[in-house]
Short mmCIF file of C-alpha atoms and ligand atoms in Angstrom, two decimals:
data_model
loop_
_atom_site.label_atom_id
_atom_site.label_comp_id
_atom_site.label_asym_id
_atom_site.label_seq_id
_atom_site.Cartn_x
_atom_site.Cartn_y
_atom_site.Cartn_z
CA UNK H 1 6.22 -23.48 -34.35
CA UNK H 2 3.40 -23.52 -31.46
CA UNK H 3 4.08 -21.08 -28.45
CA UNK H 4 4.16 -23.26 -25.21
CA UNK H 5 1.76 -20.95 -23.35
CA UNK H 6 -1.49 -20.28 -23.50
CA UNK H 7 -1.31 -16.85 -21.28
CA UNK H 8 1.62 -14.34 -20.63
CA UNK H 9 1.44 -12.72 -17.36
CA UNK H 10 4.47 -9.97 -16.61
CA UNK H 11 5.25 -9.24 -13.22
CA UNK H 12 4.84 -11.65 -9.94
CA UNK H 13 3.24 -9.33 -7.39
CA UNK H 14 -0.43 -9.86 -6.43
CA UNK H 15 -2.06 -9.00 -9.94
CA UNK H 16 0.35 -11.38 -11.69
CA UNK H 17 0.29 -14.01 -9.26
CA UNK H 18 -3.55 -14.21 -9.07
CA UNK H 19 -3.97 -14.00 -12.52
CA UNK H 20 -1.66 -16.94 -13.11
CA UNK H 21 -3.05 -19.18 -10.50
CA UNK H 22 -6.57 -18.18 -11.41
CA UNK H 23 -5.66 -19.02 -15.15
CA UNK H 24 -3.95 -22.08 -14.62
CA UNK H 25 -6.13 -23.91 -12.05
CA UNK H 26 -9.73 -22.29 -12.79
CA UNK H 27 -8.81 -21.98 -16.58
CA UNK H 28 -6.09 -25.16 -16.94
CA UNK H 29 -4.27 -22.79 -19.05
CA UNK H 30 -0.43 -23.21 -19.26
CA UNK H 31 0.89 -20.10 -18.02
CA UNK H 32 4.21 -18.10 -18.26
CA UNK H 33 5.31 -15.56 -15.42
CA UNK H 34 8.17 -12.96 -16.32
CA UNK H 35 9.55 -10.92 -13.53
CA UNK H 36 12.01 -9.01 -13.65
CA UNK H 37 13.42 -8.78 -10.03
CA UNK H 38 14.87 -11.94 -8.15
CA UNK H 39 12.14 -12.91 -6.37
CA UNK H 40 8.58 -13.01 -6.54
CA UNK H 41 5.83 -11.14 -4.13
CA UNK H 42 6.40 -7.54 -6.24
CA UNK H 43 6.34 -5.19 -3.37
CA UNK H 44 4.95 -7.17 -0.75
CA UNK H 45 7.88 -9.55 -0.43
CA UNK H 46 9.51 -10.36 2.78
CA UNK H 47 12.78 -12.12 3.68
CA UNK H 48 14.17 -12.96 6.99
CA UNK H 49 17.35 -11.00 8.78
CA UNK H 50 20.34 -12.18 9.58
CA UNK H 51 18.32 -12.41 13.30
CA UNK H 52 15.20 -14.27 11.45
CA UNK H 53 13.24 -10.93 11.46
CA UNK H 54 10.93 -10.81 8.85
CA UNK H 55 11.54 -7.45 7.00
CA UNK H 56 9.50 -6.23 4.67
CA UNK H 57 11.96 -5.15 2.01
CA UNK H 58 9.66 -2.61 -0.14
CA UNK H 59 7.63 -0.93 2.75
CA UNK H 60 5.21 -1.99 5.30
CA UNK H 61 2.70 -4.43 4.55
CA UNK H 62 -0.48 -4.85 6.62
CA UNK H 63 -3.23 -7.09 5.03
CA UNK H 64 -6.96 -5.37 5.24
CA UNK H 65 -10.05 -6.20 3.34
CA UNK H 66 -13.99 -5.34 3.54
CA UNK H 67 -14.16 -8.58 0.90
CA UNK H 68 -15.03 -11.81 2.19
CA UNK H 69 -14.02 -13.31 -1.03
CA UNK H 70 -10.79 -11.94 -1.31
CA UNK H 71 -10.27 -13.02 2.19
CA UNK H 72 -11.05 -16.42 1.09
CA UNK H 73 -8.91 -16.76 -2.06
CA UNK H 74 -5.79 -15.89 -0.04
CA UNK H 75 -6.59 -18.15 2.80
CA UNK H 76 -6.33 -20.82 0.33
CA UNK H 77 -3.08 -19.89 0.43
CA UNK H 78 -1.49 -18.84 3.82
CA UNK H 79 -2.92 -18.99 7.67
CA UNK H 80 -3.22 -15.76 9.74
CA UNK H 81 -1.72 -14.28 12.35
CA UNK H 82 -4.55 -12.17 14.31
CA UNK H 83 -3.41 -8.45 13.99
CA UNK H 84 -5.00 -5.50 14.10
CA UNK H 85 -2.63 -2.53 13.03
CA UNK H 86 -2.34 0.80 15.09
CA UNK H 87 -0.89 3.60 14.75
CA UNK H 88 0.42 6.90 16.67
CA UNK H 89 1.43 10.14 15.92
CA UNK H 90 4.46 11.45 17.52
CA UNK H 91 5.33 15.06 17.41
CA UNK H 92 7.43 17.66 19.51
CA UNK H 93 4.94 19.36 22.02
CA UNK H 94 3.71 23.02 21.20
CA UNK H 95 1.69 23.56 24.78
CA UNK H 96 3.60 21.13 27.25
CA UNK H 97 0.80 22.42 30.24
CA UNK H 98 -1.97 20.87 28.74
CA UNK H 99 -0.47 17.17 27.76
CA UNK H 100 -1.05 15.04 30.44
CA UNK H 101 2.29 13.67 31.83
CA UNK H 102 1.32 10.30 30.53
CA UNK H 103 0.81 11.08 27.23
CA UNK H 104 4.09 12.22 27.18
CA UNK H 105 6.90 9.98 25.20
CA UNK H 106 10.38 10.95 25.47
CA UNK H 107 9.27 14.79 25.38
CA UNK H 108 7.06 14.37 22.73
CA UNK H 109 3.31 14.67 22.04
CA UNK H 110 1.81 11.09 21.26
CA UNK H 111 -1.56 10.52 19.97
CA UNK H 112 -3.78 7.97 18.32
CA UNK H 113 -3.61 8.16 14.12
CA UNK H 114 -6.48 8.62 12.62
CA UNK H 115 -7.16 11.47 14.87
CA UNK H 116 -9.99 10.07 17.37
CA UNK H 117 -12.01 11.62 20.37
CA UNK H 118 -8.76 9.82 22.59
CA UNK H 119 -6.60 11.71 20.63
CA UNK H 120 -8.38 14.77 21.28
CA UNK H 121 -8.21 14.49 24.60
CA UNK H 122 -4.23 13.99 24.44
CA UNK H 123 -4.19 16.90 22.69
CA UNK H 124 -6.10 19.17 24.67
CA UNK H 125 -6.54 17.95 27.79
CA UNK H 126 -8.90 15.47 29.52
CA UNK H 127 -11.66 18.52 30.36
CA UNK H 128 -11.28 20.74 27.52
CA UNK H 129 -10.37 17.48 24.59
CA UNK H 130 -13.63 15.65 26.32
CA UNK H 131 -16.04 18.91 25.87
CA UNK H 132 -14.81 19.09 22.04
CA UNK H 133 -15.47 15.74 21.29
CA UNK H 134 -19.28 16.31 22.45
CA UNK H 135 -19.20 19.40 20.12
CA UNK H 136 -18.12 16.85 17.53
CA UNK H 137 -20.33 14.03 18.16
CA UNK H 138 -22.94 16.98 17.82
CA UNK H 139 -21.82 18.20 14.23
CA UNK H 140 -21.92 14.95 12.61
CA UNK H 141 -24.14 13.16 14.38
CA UNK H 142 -24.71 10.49 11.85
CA UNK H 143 -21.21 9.35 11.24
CA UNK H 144 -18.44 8.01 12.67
CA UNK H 145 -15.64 9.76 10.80
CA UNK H 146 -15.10 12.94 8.65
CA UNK H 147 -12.08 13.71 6.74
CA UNK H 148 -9.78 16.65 6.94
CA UNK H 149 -11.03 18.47 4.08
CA UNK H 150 -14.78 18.19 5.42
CA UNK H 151 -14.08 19.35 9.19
CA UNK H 152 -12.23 22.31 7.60
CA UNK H 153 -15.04 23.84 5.95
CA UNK H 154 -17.12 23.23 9.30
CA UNK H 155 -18.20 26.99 9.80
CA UNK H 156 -19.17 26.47 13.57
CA UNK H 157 -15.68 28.56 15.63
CA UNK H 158 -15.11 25.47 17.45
CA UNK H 159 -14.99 22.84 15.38
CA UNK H 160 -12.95 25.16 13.02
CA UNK H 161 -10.19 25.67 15.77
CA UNK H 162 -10.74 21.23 16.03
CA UNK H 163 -9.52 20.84 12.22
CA UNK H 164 -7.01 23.46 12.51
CA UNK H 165 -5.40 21.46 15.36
CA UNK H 166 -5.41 18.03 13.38
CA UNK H 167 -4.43 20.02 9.70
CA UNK H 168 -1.49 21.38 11.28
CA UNK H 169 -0.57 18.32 13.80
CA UNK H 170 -1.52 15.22 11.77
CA UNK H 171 -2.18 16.37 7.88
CA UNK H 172 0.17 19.39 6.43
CA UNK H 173 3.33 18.28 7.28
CA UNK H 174 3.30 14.88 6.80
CA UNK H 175 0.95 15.38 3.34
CA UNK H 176 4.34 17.65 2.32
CA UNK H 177 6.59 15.30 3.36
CA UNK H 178 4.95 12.90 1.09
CA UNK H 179 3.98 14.60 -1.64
CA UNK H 180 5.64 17.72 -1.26
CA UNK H 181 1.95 19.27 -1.93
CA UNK H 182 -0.62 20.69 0.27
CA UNK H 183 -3.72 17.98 1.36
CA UNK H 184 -5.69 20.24 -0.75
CA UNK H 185 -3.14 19.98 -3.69
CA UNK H 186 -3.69 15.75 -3.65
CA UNK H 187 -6.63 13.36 -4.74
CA UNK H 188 -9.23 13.74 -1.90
CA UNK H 189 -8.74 10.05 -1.39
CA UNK H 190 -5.72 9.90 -0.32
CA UNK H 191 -6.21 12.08 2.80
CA UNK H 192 -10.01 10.60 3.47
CA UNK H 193 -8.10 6.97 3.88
CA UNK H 194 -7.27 8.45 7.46
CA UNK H 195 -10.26 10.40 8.28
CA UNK H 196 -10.73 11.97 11.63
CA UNK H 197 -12.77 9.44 13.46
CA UNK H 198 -15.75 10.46 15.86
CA UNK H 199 -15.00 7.27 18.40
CA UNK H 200 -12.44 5.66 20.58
CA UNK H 201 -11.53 3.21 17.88
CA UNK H 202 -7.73 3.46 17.59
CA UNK H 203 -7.41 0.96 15.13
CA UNK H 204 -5.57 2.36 11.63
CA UNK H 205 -7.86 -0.28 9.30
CA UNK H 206 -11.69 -0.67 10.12
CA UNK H 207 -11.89 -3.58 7.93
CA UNK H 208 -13.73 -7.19 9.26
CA UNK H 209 -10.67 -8.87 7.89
CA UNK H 210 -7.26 -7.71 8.95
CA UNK H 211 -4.02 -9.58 9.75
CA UNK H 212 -0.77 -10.86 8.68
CA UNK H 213 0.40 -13.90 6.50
CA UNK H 214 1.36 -16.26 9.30
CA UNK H 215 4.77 -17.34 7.43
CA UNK H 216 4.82 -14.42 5.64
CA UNK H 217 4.02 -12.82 2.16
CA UNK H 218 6.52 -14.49 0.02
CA UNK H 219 5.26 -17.75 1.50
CA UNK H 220 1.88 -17.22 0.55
CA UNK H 221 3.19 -16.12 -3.05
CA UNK H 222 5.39 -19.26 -3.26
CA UNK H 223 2.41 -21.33 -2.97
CA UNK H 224 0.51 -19.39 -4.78
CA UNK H 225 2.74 -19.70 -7.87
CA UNK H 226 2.81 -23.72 -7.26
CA UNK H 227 0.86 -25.06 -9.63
CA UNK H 228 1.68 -27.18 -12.70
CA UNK H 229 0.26 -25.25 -15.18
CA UNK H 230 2.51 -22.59 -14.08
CA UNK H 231 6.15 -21.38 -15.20
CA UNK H 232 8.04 -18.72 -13.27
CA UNK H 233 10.92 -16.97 -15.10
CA UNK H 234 12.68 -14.88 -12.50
CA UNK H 235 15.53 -12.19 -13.66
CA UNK H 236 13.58 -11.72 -17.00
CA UNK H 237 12.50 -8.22 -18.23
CA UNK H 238 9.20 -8.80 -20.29
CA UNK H 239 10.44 -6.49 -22.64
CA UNK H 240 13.74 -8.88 -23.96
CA UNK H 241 11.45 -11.88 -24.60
CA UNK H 242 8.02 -10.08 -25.48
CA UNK H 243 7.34 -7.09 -28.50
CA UNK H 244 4.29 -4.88 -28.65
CA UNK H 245 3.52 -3.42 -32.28
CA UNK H 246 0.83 -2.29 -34.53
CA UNK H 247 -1.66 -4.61 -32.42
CA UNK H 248 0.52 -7.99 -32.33
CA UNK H 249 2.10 -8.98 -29.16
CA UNK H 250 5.15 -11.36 -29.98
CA UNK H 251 6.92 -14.05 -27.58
CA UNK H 252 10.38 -14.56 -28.08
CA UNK H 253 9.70 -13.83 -31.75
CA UNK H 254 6.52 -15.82 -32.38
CA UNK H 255 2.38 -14.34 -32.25
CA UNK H 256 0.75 -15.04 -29.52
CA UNK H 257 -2.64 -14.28 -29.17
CA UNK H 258 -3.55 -15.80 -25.63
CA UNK H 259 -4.55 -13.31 -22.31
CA UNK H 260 -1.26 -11.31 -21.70
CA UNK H 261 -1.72 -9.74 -18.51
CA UNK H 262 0.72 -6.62 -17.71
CA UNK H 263 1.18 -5.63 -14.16
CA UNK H 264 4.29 -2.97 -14.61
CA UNK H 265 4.68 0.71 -15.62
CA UNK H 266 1.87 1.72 -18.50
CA UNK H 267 4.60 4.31 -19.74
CA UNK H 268 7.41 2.26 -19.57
CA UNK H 269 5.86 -0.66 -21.81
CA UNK H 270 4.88 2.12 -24.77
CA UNK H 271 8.72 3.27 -24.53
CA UNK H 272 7.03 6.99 -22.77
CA UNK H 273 5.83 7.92 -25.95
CA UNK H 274 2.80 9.61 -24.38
CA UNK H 275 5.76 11.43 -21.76
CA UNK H 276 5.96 9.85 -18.12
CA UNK H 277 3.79 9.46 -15.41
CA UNK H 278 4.48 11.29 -12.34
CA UNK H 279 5.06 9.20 -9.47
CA UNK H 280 6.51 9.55 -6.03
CA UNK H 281 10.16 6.96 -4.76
CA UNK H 282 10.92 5.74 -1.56
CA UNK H 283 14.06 5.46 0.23
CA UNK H 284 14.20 3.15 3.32
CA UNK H 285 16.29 3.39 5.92
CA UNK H 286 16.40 -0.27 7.77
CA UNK H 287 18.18 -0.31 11.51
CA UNK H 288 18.59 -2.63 13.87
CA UNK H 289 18.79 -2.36 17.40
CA UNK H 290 20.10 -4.26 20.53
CA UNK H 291 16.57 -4.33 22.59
CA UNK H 292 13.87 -5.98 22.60
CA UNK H 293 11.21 -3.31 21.15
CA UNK H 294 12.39 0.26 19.77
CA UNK H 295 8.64 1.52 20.51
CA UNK H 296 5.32 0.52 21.37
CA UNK H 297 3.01 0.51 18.50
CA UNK H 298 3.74 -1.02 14.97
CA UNK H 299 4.13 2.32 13.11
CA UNK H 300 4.42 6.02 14.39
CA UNK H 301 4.10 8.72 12.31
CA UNK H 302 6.33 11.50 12.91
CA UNK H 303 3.43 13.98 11.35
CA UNK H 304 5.31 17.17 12.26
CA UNK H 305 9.11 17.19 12.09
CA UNK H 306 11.68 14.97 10.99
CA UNK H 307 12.58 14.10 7.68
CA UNK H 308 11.35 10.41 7.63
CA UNK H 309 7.49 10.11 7.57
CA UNK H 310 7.42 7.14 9.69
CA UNK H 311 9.09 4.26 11.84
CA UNK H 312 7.45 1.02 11.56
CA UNK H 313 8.54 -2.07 13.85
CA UNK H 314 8.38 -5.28 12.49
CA UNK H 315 8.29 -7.45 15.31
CA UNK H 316 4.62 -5.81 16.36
CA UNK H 317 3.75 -6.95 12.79
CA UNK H 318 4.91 -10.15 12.81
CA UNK H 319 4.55 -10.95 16.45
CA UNK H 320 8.07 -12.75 16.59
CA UNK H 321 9.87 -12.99 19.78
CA UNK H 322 13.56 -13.25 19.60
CA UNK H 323 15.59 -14.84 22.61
CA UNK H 324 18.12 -11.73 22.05
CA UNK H 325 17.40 -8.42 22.33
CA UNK H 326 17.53 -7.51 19.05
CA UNK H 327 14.26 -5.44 16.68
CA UNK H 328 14.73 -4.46 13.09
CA UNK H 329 12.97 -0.62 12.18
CA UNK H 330 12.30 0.88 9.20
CA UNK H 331 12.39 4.50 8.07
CA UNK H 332 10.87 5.66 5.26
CA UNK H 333 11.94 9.07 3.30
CA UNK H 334 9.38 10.28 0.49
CA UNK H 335 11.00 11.84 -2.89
CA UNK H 336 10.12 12.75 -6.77
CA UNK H 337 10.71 9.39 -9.01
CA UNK H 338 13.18 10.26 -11.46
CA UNK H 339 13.13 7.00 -13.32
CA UNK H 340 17.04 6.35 -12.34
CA UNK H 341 18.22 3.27 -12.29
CA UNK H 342 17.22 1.12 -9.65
CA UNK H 343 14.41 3.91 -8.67
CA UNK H 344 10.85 2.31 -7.80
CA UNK H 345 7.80 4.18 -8.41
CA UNK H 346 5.79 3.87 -5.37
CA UNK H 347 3.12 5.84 -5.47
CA UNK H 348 1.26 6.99 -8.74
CA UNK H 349 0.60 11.06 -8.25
CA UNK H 350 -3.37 11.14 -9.01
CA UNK H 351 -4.45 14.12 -11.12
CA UNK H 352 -6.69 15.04 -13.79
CA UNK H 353 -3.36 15.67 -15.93
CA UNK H 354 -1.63 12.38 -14.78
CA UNK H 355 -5.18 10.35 -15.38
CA UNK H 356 -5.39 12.57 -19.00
CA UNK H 357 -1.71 11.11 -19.85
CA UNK H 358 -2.26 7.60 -18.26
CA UNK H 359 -5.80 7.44 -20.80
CA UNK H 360 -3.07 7.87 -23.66
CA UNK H 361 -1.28 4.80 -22.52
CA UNK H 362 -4.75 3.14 -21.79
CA UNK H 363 -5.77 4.27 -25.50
CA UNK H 364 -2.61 2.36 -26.78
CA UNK H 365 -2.86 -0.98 -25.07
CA UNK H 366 -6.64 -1.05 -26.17
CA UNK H 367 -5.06 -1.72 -29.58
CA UNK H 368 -3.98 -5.00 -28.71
CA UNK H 369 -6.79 -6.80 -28.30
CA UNK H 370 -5.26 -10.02 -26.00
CA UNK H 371 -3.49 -7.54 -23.51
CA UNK H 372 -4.78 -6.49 -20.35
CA UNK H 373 -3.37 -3.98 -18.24
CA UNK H 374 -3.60 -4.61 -14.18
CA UNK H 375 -2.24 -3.70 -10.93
CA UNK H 376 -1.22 -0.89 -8.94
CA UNK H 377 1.17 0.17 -11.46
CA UNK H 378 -0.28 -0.77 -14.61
CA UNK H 379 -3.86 1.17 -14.31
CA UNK H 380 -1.82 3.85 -12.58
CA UNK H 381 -3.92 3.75 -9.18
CA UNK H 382 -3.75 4.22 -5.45
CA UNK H 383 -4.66 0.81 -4.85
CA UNK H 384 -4.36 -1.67 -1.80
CA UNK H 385 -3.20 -5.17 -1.74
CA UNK H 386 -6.60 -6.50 -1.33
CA UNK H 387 -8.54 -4.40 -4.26
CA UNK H 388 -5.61 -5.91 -6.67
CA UNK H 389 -6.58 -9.39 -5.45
CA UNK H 390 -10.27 -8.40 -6.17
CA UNK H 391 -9.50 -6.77 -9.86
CA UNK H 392 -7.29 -10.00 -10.86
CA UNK H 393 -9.95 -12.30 -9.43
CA UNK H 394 -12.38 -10.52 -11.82
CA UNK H 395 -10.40 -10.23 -15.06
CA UNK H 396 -10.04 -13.57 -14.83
CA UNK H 397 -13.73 -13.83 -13.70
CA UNK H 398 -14.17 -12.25 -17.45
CA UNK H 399 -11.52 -14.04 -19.33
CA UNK H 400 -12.93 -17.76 -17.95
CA UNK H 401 -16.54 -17.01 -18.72
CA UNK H 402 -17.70 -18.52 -16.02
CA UNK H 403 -17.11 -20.24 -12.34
CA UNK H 404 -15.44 -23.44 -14.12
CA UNK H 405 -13.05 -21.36 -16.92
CA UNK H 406 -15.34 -22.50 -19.59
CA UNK H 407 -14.84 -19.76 -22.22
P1 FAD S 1 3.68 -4.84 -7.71
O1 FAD S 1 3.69 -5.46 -6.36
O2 FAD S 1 4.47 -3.59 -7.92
O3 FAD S 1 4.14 -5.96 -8.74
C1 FAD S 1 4.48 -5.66 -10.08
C2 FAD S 1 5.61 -6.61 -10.48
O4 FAD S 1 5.85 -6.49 -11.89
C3 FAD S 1 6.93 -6.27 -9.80
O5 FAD S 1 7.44 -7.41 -9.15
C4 FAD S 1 7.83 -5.83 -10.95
O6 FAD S 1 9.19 -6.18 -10.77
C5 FAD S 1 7.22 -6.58 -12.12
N1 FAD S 1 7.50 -5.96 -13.42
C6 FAD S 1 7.28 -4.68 -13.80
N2 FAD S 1 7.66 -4.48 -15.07
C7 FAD S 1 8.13 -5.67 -15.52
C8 FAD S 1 8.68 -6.09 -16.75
N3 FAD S 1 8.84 -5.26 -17.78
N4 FAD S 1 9.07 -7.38 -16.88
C9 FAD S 1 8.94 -8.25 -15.85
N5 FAD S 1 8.43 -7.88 -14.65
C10 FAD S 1 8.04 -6.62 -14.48
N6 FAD S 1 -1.32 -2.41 0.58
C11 FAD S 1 -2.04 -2.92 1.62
O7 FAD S 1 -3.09 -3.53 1.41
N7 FAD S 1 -1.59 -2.78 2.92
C12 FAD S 1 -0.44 -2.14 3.23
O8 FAD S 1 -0.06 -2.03 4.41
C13 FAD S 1 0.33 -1.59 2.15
N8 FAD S 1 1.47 -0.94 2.41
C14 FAD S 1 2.17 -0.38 1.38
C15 FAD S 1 3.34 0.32 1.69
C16 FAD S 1 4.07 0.92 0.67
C17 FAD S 1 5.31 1.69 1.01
C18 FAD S 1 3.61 0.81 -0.67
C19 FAD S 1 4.37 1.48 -1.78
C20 FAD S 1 2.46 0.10 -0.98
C21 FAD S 1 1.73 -0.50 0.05
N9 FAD S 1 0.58 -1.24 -0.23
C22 FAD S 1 -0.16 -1.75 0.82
C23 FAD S 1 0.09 -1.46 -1.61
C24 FAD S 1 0.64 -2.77 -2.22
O9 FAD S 1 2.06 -2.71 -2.27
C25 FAD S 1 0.08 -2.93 -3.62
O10 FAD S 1 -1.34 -2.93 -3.61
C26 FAD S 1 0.50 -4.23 -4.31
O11 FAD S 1 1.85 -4.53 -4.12
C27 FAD S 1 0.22 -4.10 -5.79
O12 FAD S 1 0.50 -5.30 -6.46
P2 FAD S 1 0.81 -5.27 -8.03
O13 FAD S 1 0.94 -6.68 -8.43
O14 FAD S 1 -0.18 -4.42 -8.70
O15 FAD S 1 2.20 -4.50 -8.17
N1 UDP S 2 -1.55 11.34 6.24
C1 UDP S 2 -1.10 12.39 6.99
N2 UDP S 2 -0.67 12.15 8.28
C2 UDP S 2 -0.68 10.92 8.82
C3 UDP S 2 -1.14 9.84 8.04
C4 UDP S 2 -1.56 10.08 6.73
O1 UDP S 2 -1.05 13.52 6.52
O2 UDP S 2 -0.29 10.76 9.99
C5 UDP S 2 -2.02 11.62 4.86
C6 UDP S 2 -0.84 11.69 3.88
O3 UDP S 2 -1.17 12.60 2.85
C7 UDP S 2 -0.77 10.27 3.37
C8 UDP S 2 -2.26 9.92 3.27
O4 UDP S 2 -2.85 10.57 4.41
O5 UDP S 2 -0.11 10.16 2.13
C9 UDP S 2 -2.59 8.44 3.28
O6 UDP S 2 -1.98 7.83 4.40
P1 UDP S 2 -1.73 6.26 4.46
O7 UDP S 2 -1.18 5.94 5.80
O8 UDP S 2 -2.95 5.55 4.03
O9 UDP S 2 -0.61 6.08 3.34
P2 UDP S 2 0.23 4.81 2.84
O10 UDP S 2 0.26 3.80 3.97
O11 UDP S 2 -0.48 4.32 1.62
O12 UDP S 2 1.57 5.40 2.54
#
């Protein structure tokens, strides 16, 4: 017996669903999507409240890229709505004479995140938060941010004092809440994607190419996924209809030796032989309430107390505007994955030990030569919506040969 497929791609989140339209329209390959959950999207799937609010069910999504081709590919797909995401920190006042009364929300201290010469000057005062910012437009005089972890070894008294402020008002608290680790404990990238910025620029993303999927992500995905070439099996764990050993992958009992692209849990697919990787669960907490907006921006931080790390609004994000008074918020706690059922691992925990253990897993799938390991979860990475776009566009770039798919 023949297999029907000529490519096996597990899991319908962006590195599936790229693959498989990539594949089947660039390649005219026949192509077979297994996903587990429901629904397609992965983790960037929406669905609409009982109110029509567009939720975002696994976490805030905010679409930024610096690539004009991914920005392209998924345009094929969806419209935009302009947006351009910002953020504020919101934290209990330690020195209520020097906030400004208009800086003030509710009692509490509110600044721009990233930390920017504005937010300085909500910090410290018009006067005082205006001379510091000179003093560190002075010390870095050819950029326009530094992270943390670079201000803190400033040796200069002043600008020392500066990342004391922010370490201990925008960076140790929340870094704990999130990782229960120090910033100095995690990957230097993950603090240095909010850097302190040496500007007024209080938008969260700097990127040319920033807004939201008009009708949302699942509607991009849906269309997307349309494509005759393509079959979507929703409900299915890969691992009932697919087998991995000694270097043969099998479908529903049969060989098959077309592209099978993998876009879950490395661990998971090699049964944690190599032990598990470390990663960090969310729990959200979704509300709704009777007004119209429950704050102003689209997310504040709460980077000092609290035990949520932050509130985001989805109407700012998806610009509805409801004839009731009614908003939708979401809270989002920060814990150890445990690997319980119904558990999601969010966040892969970056370090030399967890990349030595993920190269095992990497080491094992590089015996099957037609499987290829992508996606967030899958090369165990801290990445972004649009660099999985990018790395799916360019597997398949590899797999096709060339522009037209000729091998
Ligand atoms: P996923 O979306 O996780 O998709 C993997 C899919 O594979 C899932 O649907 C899963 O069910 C399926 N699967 C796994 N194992 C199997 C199996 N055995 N059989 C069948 N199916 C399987 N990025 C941004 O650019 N902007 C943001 O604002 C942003 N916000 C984020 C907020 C949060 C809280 C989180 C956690 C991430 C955020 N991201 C954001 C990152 C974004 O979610 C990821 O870049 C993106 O979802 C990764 O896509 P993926 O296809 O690699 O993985
Ligand atoms: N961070 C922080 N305070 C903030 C915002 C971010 O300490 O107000 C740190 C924290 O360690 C966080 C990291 O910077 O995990 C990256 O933040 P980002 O908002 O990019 O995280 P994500 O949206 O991916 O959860």
């Amino acid at each position: 017996m023949e297999q029907p497929f000529d490519c096996l791609v597990i899991g319908a989140g962006y590195a599936g669903s790229v693959a498989a339209r990539e594949l089947a329209e660039r390649g005219s390959r026949r192509v077979l999507v297994l996903e587990r959950r429901d629904h397609i999207g992965g983790n960037a799937y929406d669905y609409p409240d009982g109110h029509g609010i567009l939720i975002h069910k696994y976490g805030p999504h905010i679409f930024h890229t610096a690539s004009k081709r991914v920005f392209d590919y998924l345009s094929r797909f969806t419209q935009w709505r302009r947006y351009q995401h910002r953020v504020i920190a919101s934290l209990p006042r330690d020195n209520p004479e020097v906030v400004p009364a208009h800086k003030r929300t509710q009692g509490r201290l509110c600044f721009p995140v990233p930390f920017n010469l504005d937010s300085l000057e909500a910090a410290f005062g018009k006067a005082d938060g205006g001379r510091l910012g000179e003093k560190l437009l002075d010390a870095y005089p050819a950029q326009s941010q530094v992270t943390i972890l670079e201000l803190r070894r400033n040796p200069d008294p002043e600008v020392a004092a500066i990342a004391e402020y922010v370490y201990e008002h925008v960076f140790v608290h929340y870094t704990r809440k999130q990782w229960d680790q120090t910033p100095e404990e995690i990957d230097p990238a993950t603090t240095a994607r909010v850097p302190v910025r040496l500007t007024r620029d209080d938008r969260y993303f700097q990127d040319p190419w920033q807004g939201m999927p008009l009708e949302g992500y699942t509607s991009l995905f849906r269309r997307m996924l349309d494509h005759p070439n393509i079959t979507v099996a929703l409900g299915v764990d890969a691992r009932d209809r697919a087998s991995f050993s000694e270097g043969q992958i099998r479908l529903d009992g049969l060989p098959f030796s077309g592209p099978v692209i993998f876009t879950g849990q490395a661990d998971e697919l090699f049964a944690f032989q190599e032990g598990r990787l470390p990663y960090r669960t969310l729990d959200f907490r979704l509300e709704t309430h009777d007004r119209q907006f429950y704050q102003t921006h689209g997310t504040v931080n709460y980077t000092v107390d609290q035990d949520f790390t932050r509130i985001t609004e989805f109407k700012h994000l998806t610009g509805q505007r409801l004839r009731d008074p009614v908003t939708a918020i979401m809270k989002e706690y920060s814990r150890p994955y445990t690997g319980a059922a119904g558990e999601i691992p969010y966040y892969a925990i970056i370090n030399p030990e967890n990349n030595a253990r993920y190269d095992r897993y990497r080491a094992r799938a590089a015996r099957f030569p037609n499987l290829h390991l992508l996606g967030r979860l899958a090369e165990y990475k801290y990445y972004n919506m649009d660099a999985i776009v990018l790395r799916a566009l360019e597997l398949c770039d590899g797999l096709l040969g060339d522009k037209e798919g000729n091998p």
